[in-house]
């Protein structure tokens, strides 16, 4: 398959082209039904001759080209409707009935709250043109009315979430006019997966009732069903948590597929290079060191423990707290004793064969560095963040 992407240097175009190349080059094997031979990238700096050549040869077109922030409102129609006409005429000139996708917007929903705008009218005109093209030529046309898009884009341009991410990451001032304002976002990775679905003929169809998108098998439009409705206040509060994480070590809850998980990835993409690295507090004594790496709201903490040669650490037990000790470097003996029954177990562990050992509630335990020359490095996970006021830790030798 030979694929033409117009608007290839925009936010969506860049992400789509990068991921199409992953499939073409065999780096992404999750879509075995998609076979890509060529990817033609067309953008504002491309020539008419290139567009003509691409239109003659392509099997599928992603039309992402468009205008969303022109200096003159009249440029909306020229950029969104005018180029669509040029593209379709070029395909017709070559009698190429390649399937074609159009990137439109919910603002084209004239009966909805966004309809009264030059941008919305230009998008609606482009949609009508594509539907007429489908009737005239018989080519498959997939028109997507996207909500607000969420991906790495220029800040202070047309994306509030990009502006907020950039501002928080770079310690810049920003303004939130109304924290209660709710916005529907489509994350760029979900959009790309939706385009892969389209290439496989598995796209979702929908209709619009003026405000909401309604999935419908025979709907005239296509859509990516995974979106998130969040308030500006929720976005900003999450970003402030992300910003403080290197100091607090607290990682907010980010369930799989959640808005928070996607926002964190986007936020990181705006970090300046000097914030890629941050220091952790090492608690150092003559036995070695203990460093907390990350805290979580519901799964405790992860730490790294370094023991000098011959050193024994631990020698305590917990009522409810439990831990996992994972030696990643060195050679150690882990001992545990049930404080009620006296039952005792020992585990010989080393970084040559990485194993996890449970520290059981009610069992006093230790870890001994068996080496005379080498430091012992142990990853330790605990089901709760250490609270000095309620440590649930009681000294007792094994």
XYZ file of C-alpha atoms in Angstrom:
398
model
C 0.000 0.000 0.000
C 1.194 3.496 -0.892
C -0.075 6.163 1.509
C -0.250 9.924 1.011
C -0.358 12.119 4.118
C -1.160 15.791 3.589
C -0.360 18.162 6.416
C 2.469 15.768 7.210
C 4.390 18.238 9.382
C 1.492 19.183 11.644
C 0.868 17.664 15.056
C -1.334 14.852 13.754
C 0.634 14.394 10.553
C 3.963 14.062 12.337
C 2.624 11.462 14.774
C 0.812 9.529 12.057
C 3.796 9.461 9.683
C 6.159 8.339 12.462
C 3.861 5.468 13.355
C 3.140 4.490 9.759
C 6.901 4.198 9.314
C 7.055 1.908 12.339
C 4.610 -0.424 10.608
C 6.360 -0.129 7.250
C 9.744 -0.924 8.794
C 8.477 -3.821 10.908
C 9.066 -2.033 14.226
C 5.368 -2.195 15.077
C 3.957 -5.667 14.549
C 0.592 -5.121 16.227
C -1.134 -4.516 12.886
C -0.179 -7.451 10.650
C -3.030 -6.725 8.222
C -1.466 -3.391 7.226
C 1.268 -3.595 4.581
C 2.940 -0.300 3.635
C 5.316 0.142 0.713
C 5.585 3.936 0.447
C 4.638 6.964 2.563
C 4.308 10.227 0.677
C 4.594 13.296 2.906
C 2.978 16.482 1.609
C 2.982 19.802 3.450
C 2.933 23.528 2.843
C 6.523 23.531 1.546
C 5.851 20.732 -0.957
C 5.409 21.467 -4.666
C 2.424 21.052 -6.980
C 4.496 18.586 -8.967
C 4.997 16.438 -5.879
C 1.277 16.476 -5.107
C 0.519 15.483 -8.675
C 2.967 12.583 -8.513
C 1.672 11.409 -5.160
C -1.964 11.556 -6.302
C -1.139 9.489 -9.356
C 0.485 6.731 -7.325
C -1.177 6.503 -3.887
C -3.645 3.871 -2.697
C -4.827 5.724 0.412
C -4.927 9.395 1.418
C -4.935 10.912 4.896
C -5.961 14.525 4.296
C -4.827 16.312 7.439
C -3.911 19.616 5.777
C -5.834 22.611 7.019
C -5.813 26.059 8.575
C -6.870 26.748 12.158
C -5.261 30.042 13.175
C -4.916 32.319 10.130
C -4.321 36.066 10.360
C -7.267 36.655 8.019
C -10.514 34.687 8.667
C -10.989 34.367 4.905
C -7.990 32.044 4.864
C -10.097 29.410 6.632
C -12.075 28.718 3.481
C -9.031 28.900 1.265
C -6.966 26.569 3.425
C -9.652 24.080 4.469
C -11.974 24.058 1.447
C -9.608 25.276 -1.235
C -6.895 22.686 -0.737
C -9.516 19.928 -0.453
C -10.722 20.910 -3.925
C -7.179 20.863 -5.267
C -6.500 17.448 -3.783
C -9.696 15.842 -5.071
C -9.294 17.373 -8.538
C -5.787 15.980 -8.701
C -7.016 12.498 -7.794
C -9.776 12.764 -10.408
C -7.301 13.898 -13.041
C -5.432 10.633 -12.555
C -8.673 8.635 -12.240
C -7.355 7.470 -8.885
C -10.146 6.169 -6.655
C -7.914 5.744 -3.627
C -9.701 5.678 -0.284
C -9.430 9.019 1.439
C -9.764 10.242 5.009
C -10.698 13.828 5.850
C -9.735 15.441 9.129
C -12.642 17.687 10.074
C -13.830 19.119 13.373
C -16.847 19.049 15.682
C -17.029 22.766 14.920
C -18.456 21.784 11.539
C -21.624 20.728 13.359
C -23.635 23.778 12.304
C -26.568 22.961 14.579
C -24.269 22.735 17.572
C -22.686 25.294 19.813
C -19.585 25.699 17.602
C -21.267 26.237 14.268
C -21.201 30.003 14.009
C -17.572 30.473 12.969
C -15.568 30.875 9.786
C -13.553 27.848 10.828
C -16.655 25.703 11.311
C -18.138 26.812 7.998
C -14.906 26.027 6.147
C -14.770 22.568 7.698
C -18.425 21.916 6.799
C -17.772 23.007 3.215
C -14.858 20.585 3.039
C -17.024 17.755 4.353
C -19.732 18.417 1.769
C -17.131 18.435 -0.966
C -15.788 15.049 0.106
C -19.238 13.469 0.359
C -20.025 14.711 -3.162
C -16.714 13.319 -4.356
C -17.644 9.912 -2.934
C -20.984 9.956 -4.781
C -19.365 11.081 -8.028
C -16.421 8.658 -8.076
C -17.443 5.759 -5.870
C -14.260 6.152 -3.842
C -14.386 5.372 -0.143
C -14.412 8.570 1.915
C -14.071 8.634 5.705
C -14.859 11.994 7.300
C -13.756 12.394 10.920
C -15.085 15.221 13.071
C -12.420 15.388 15.753
C -12.944 17.050 19.135
C -10.061 18.987 20.712
C -6.819 17.158 20.034
C -4.212 16.473 22.680
C -0.632 15.972 21.539
C 2.700 17.767 21.391
C 2.029 21.017 19.583
C 3.079 24.630 19.677
C 2.144 26.259 23.020
C 0.115 29.475 23.113
C -1.343 28.630 19.723
C -4.581 26.640 19.528
C -4.357 24.042 22.311
C -5.024 24.969 25.928
C -3.659 21.684 27.245
C -0.391 22.121 25.307
C -0.062 25.652 26.647
C -0.643 24.493 30.215
C 1.825 21.601 29.882
C 4.495 23.898 28.477
C 3.908 26.598 31.092
C 4.003 24.247 34.083
C 7.025 22.334 32.783
C 8.952 25.549 32.098
C 7.889 27.580 35.149
C 6.004 30.066 32.985
C 2.911 31.996 34.034
C -0.466 31.041 32.587
C -4.097 31.953 33.126
C -7.151 29.758 33.627
C -10.249 31.853 33.079
C -12.765 29.301 34.349
C -11.626 26.108 36.109
C -15.060 24.541 35.600
C -14.904 24.724 31.794
C -15.190 21.181 30.437
C -13.391 20.146 27.254
C -13.486 16.871 25.334
C -10.029 15.678 24.293
C -8.822 13.039 21.870
C -5.262 11.916 22.626
C -2.900 11.664 19.688
C -2.007 7.985 20.265
C -5.703 7.061 20.297
C -6.192 9.028 17.086
C -3.330 7.154 15.412
C -4.811 3.811 16.479
C -8.116 4.975 14.992
C -6.351 5.639 11.691
C -4.873 2.139 11.794
C -8.396 0.805 12.325
C -9.445 2.718 9.222
C -6.632 1.174 7.166
C -7.863 -2.242 8.294
C -11.479 -1.404 7.459
C -12.479 -1.495 11.145
C -13.330 2.183 11.606
C -16.174 3.283 13.893
C -19.109 5.223 12.444
C -21.189 7.865 14.169
C -23.648 10.710 13.872
C -23.861 14.072 15.656
C -26.907 15.355 17.483
C -25.582 18.897 17.783
C -23.635 18.364 21.002
C -22.771 14.683 21.442
C -21.193 12.062 19.210
C -23.430 9.004 18.876
C -21.945 5.716 17.654
C -24.023 4.352 14.796
C -23.103 1.538 12.427
C -24.538 3.322 9.385
C -23.465 6.813 10.459
C -22.221 9.150 7.756
C -19.168 10.162 9.787
C -16.306 8.260 11.336
C -14.919 8.761 14.804
C -12.358 7.574 17.317
C -14.495 6.525 20.303
C -11.819 6.943 23.002
C -12.069 10.529 24.268
C -11.884 12.209 27.667
C -14.051 14.991 29.080
C -12.180 16.961 31.733
C -12.321 20.421 33.244
C -9.515 22.942 32.975
C -9.211 22.789 36.751
C -8.650 19.033 36.670
C -5.946 19.450 34.038
C -4.080 22.130 35.961
C -4.304 20.237 39.263
C -2.813 17.121 37.651
C -0.024 19.141 36.064
C 0.887 20.685 39.405
C 1.130 17.172 40.881
C 3.350 16.095 38.007
C 5.589 19.105 38.542
C 6.035 18.392 42.250
C 6.752 14.675 41.749
C 10.569 14.975 41.727
C 10.334 16.579 45.203
C 7.474 14.619 46.741
C 8.245 11.379 44.858
C 4.466 10.939 44.732
C 3.187 9.597 41.429
C -0.551 10.303 41.028
C -2.885 7.475 40.136
C -2.632 6.837 36.405
C -4.719 3.768 35.509
C -4.264 2.231 32.089
C -6.120 4.262 29.470
C -6.790 7.147 31.845
C -6.587 10.820 30.962
C -3.989 11.297 33.702
C -1.675 8.706 32.151
C -1.872 10.384 28.752
C -1.481 13.869 30.207
C 1.673 12.839 32.073
C 3.271 11.613 28.841
C 2.342 14.876 27.145
C 3.643 16.941 30.078
C 7.008 15.166 29.972
C 7.386 16.052 26.290
C 7.533 19.740 27.278
C 10.224 19.384 29.945
C 13.380 21.382 29.213
C 16.489 19.240 28.978
C 17.860 20.500 32.311
C 14.827 18.917 34.038
C 15.252 15.479 32.503
C 17.405 14.585 35.534
C 16.649 15.261 39.196
C 18.420 14.406 42.432
C 17.133 11.868 44.970
C 17.797 12.051 48.702
C 20.297 9.375 49.720
C 20.195 8.446 53.407
C 23.826 7.507 53.982
C 25.545 5.988 57.029
C 28.521 3.715 57.691
C 26.464 0.676 56.597
C 25.681 2.033 53.105
C 22.675 3.978 51.895
C 18.902 3.869 51.483
C 17.131 5.940 48.813
C 13.406 6.213 48.156
C 12.756 6.267 44.399
C 9.017 6.715 43.937
C 5.842 6.914 46.002
C 2.375 5.916 44.825
C -1.041 6.740 46.212
C -2.204 3.131 46.451
C 0.792 0.810 46.046
C 3.348 2.153 48.516
C 6.906 2.964 47.564
C 9.973 1.654 45.759
C 13.474 2.170 47.180
C 17.072 1.183 46.510
C 19.227 -0.140 49.339
C 23.032 -0.386 49.220
C 24.833 -2.415 51.883
C 28.589 -2.337 52.330
C 30.571 -5.610 52.522
C 29.715 -7.745 55.539
C 26.864 -5.473 56.676
C 23.558 -6.773 58.060
C 20.455 -4.607 57.640
C 16.878 -5.012 58.785
C 16.506 -6.903 62.067
C 12.876 -5.818 62.515
C 9.316 -6.957 61.925
C 5.976 -5.406 60.935
C 2.340 -5.974 61.910
C 0.768 -5.355 58.510
C 3.476 -3.824 56.369
C 5.018 -6.156 53.787
C 8.022 -5.788 51.506
C 9.734 -7.412 48.569
C 13.542 -7.618 48.551
C 15.117 -8.013 45.095
C 18.906 -8.263 45.006
C 20.175 -6.912 41.674
C 23.914 -6.809 42.437
C 26.023 -8.770 44.887
C 25.480 -11.860 47.045
C 23.194 -11.887 50.100
C 21.570 -14.045 52.727
C 18.000 -13.131 53.694
C 16.750 -14.534 56.991
C 13.179 -14.476 58.351
C 11.801 -15.735 61.678
C 8.173 -15.988 62.780
C 8.048 -14.041 66.058
C 5.262 -16.274 67.427
C 6.293 -19.781 66.399
C 10.040 -19.358 66.005
C 9.936 -20.905 62.527
C 12.883 -19.673 60.479
C 13.697 -19.588 56.754
C 16.799 -18.497 54.817
C 17.285 -17.476 51.185
C 20.626 -17.304 49.377
C 20.182 -14.691 46.643
C 22.381 -12.808 44.194
C 22.301 -10.469 41.238
C 23.377 -13.377 39.024
C 19.871 -14.835 39.346
C 17.403 -12.112 40.215
C 14.629 -13.295 42.533
C 12.033 -11.532 44.694
C 11.648 -12.496 48.342
C 8.596 -11.587 50.452
C 9.118 -10.065 53.886
C 6.048 -11.473 55.643
C 4.108 -9.529 58.326
C 4.871 -11.006 61.746
C 8.269 -12.322 60.645
C 11.377 -10.446 61.757
C 13.880 -10.290 58.921
C 17.310 -9.147 57.805
C 19.549 -9.069 54.762
C 23.264 -9.806 55.037
C 25.893 -8.843 52.469
C 27.983 -12.020 52.156
C 30.736 -10.366 50.146
C 33.960 -9.090 51.717
C 34.641 -6.673 48.886
C 31.489 -5.899 46.911
C 28.531 -3.672 47.713
C 25.101 -5.305 47.814
C 22.380 -3.504 45.831
C 18.760 -4.375 46.630
C 15.528 -3.014 45.197
C 12.914 -2.868 47.940
C 9.205 -2.383 47.415
C 6.831 -1.730 50.294
C 3.037 -1.690 50.326
C 2.903 1.661 52.094
C 4.872 4.893 52.248
C 6.930 5.158 55.410
C 5.148 7.209 58.068
C 7.493 8.159 60.948
C 4.482 8.743 63.228
C 3.175 5.204 62.604
C 6.194 3.287 61.308
C 4.868 -0.251 61.991
C 8.514 -1.283 62.390
C 9.781 -3.008 65.541
C 13.404 -3.890 66.194
C 14.150 -7.575 66.827
C 17.093 -9.654 65.709
C 16.366 -12.706 63.607
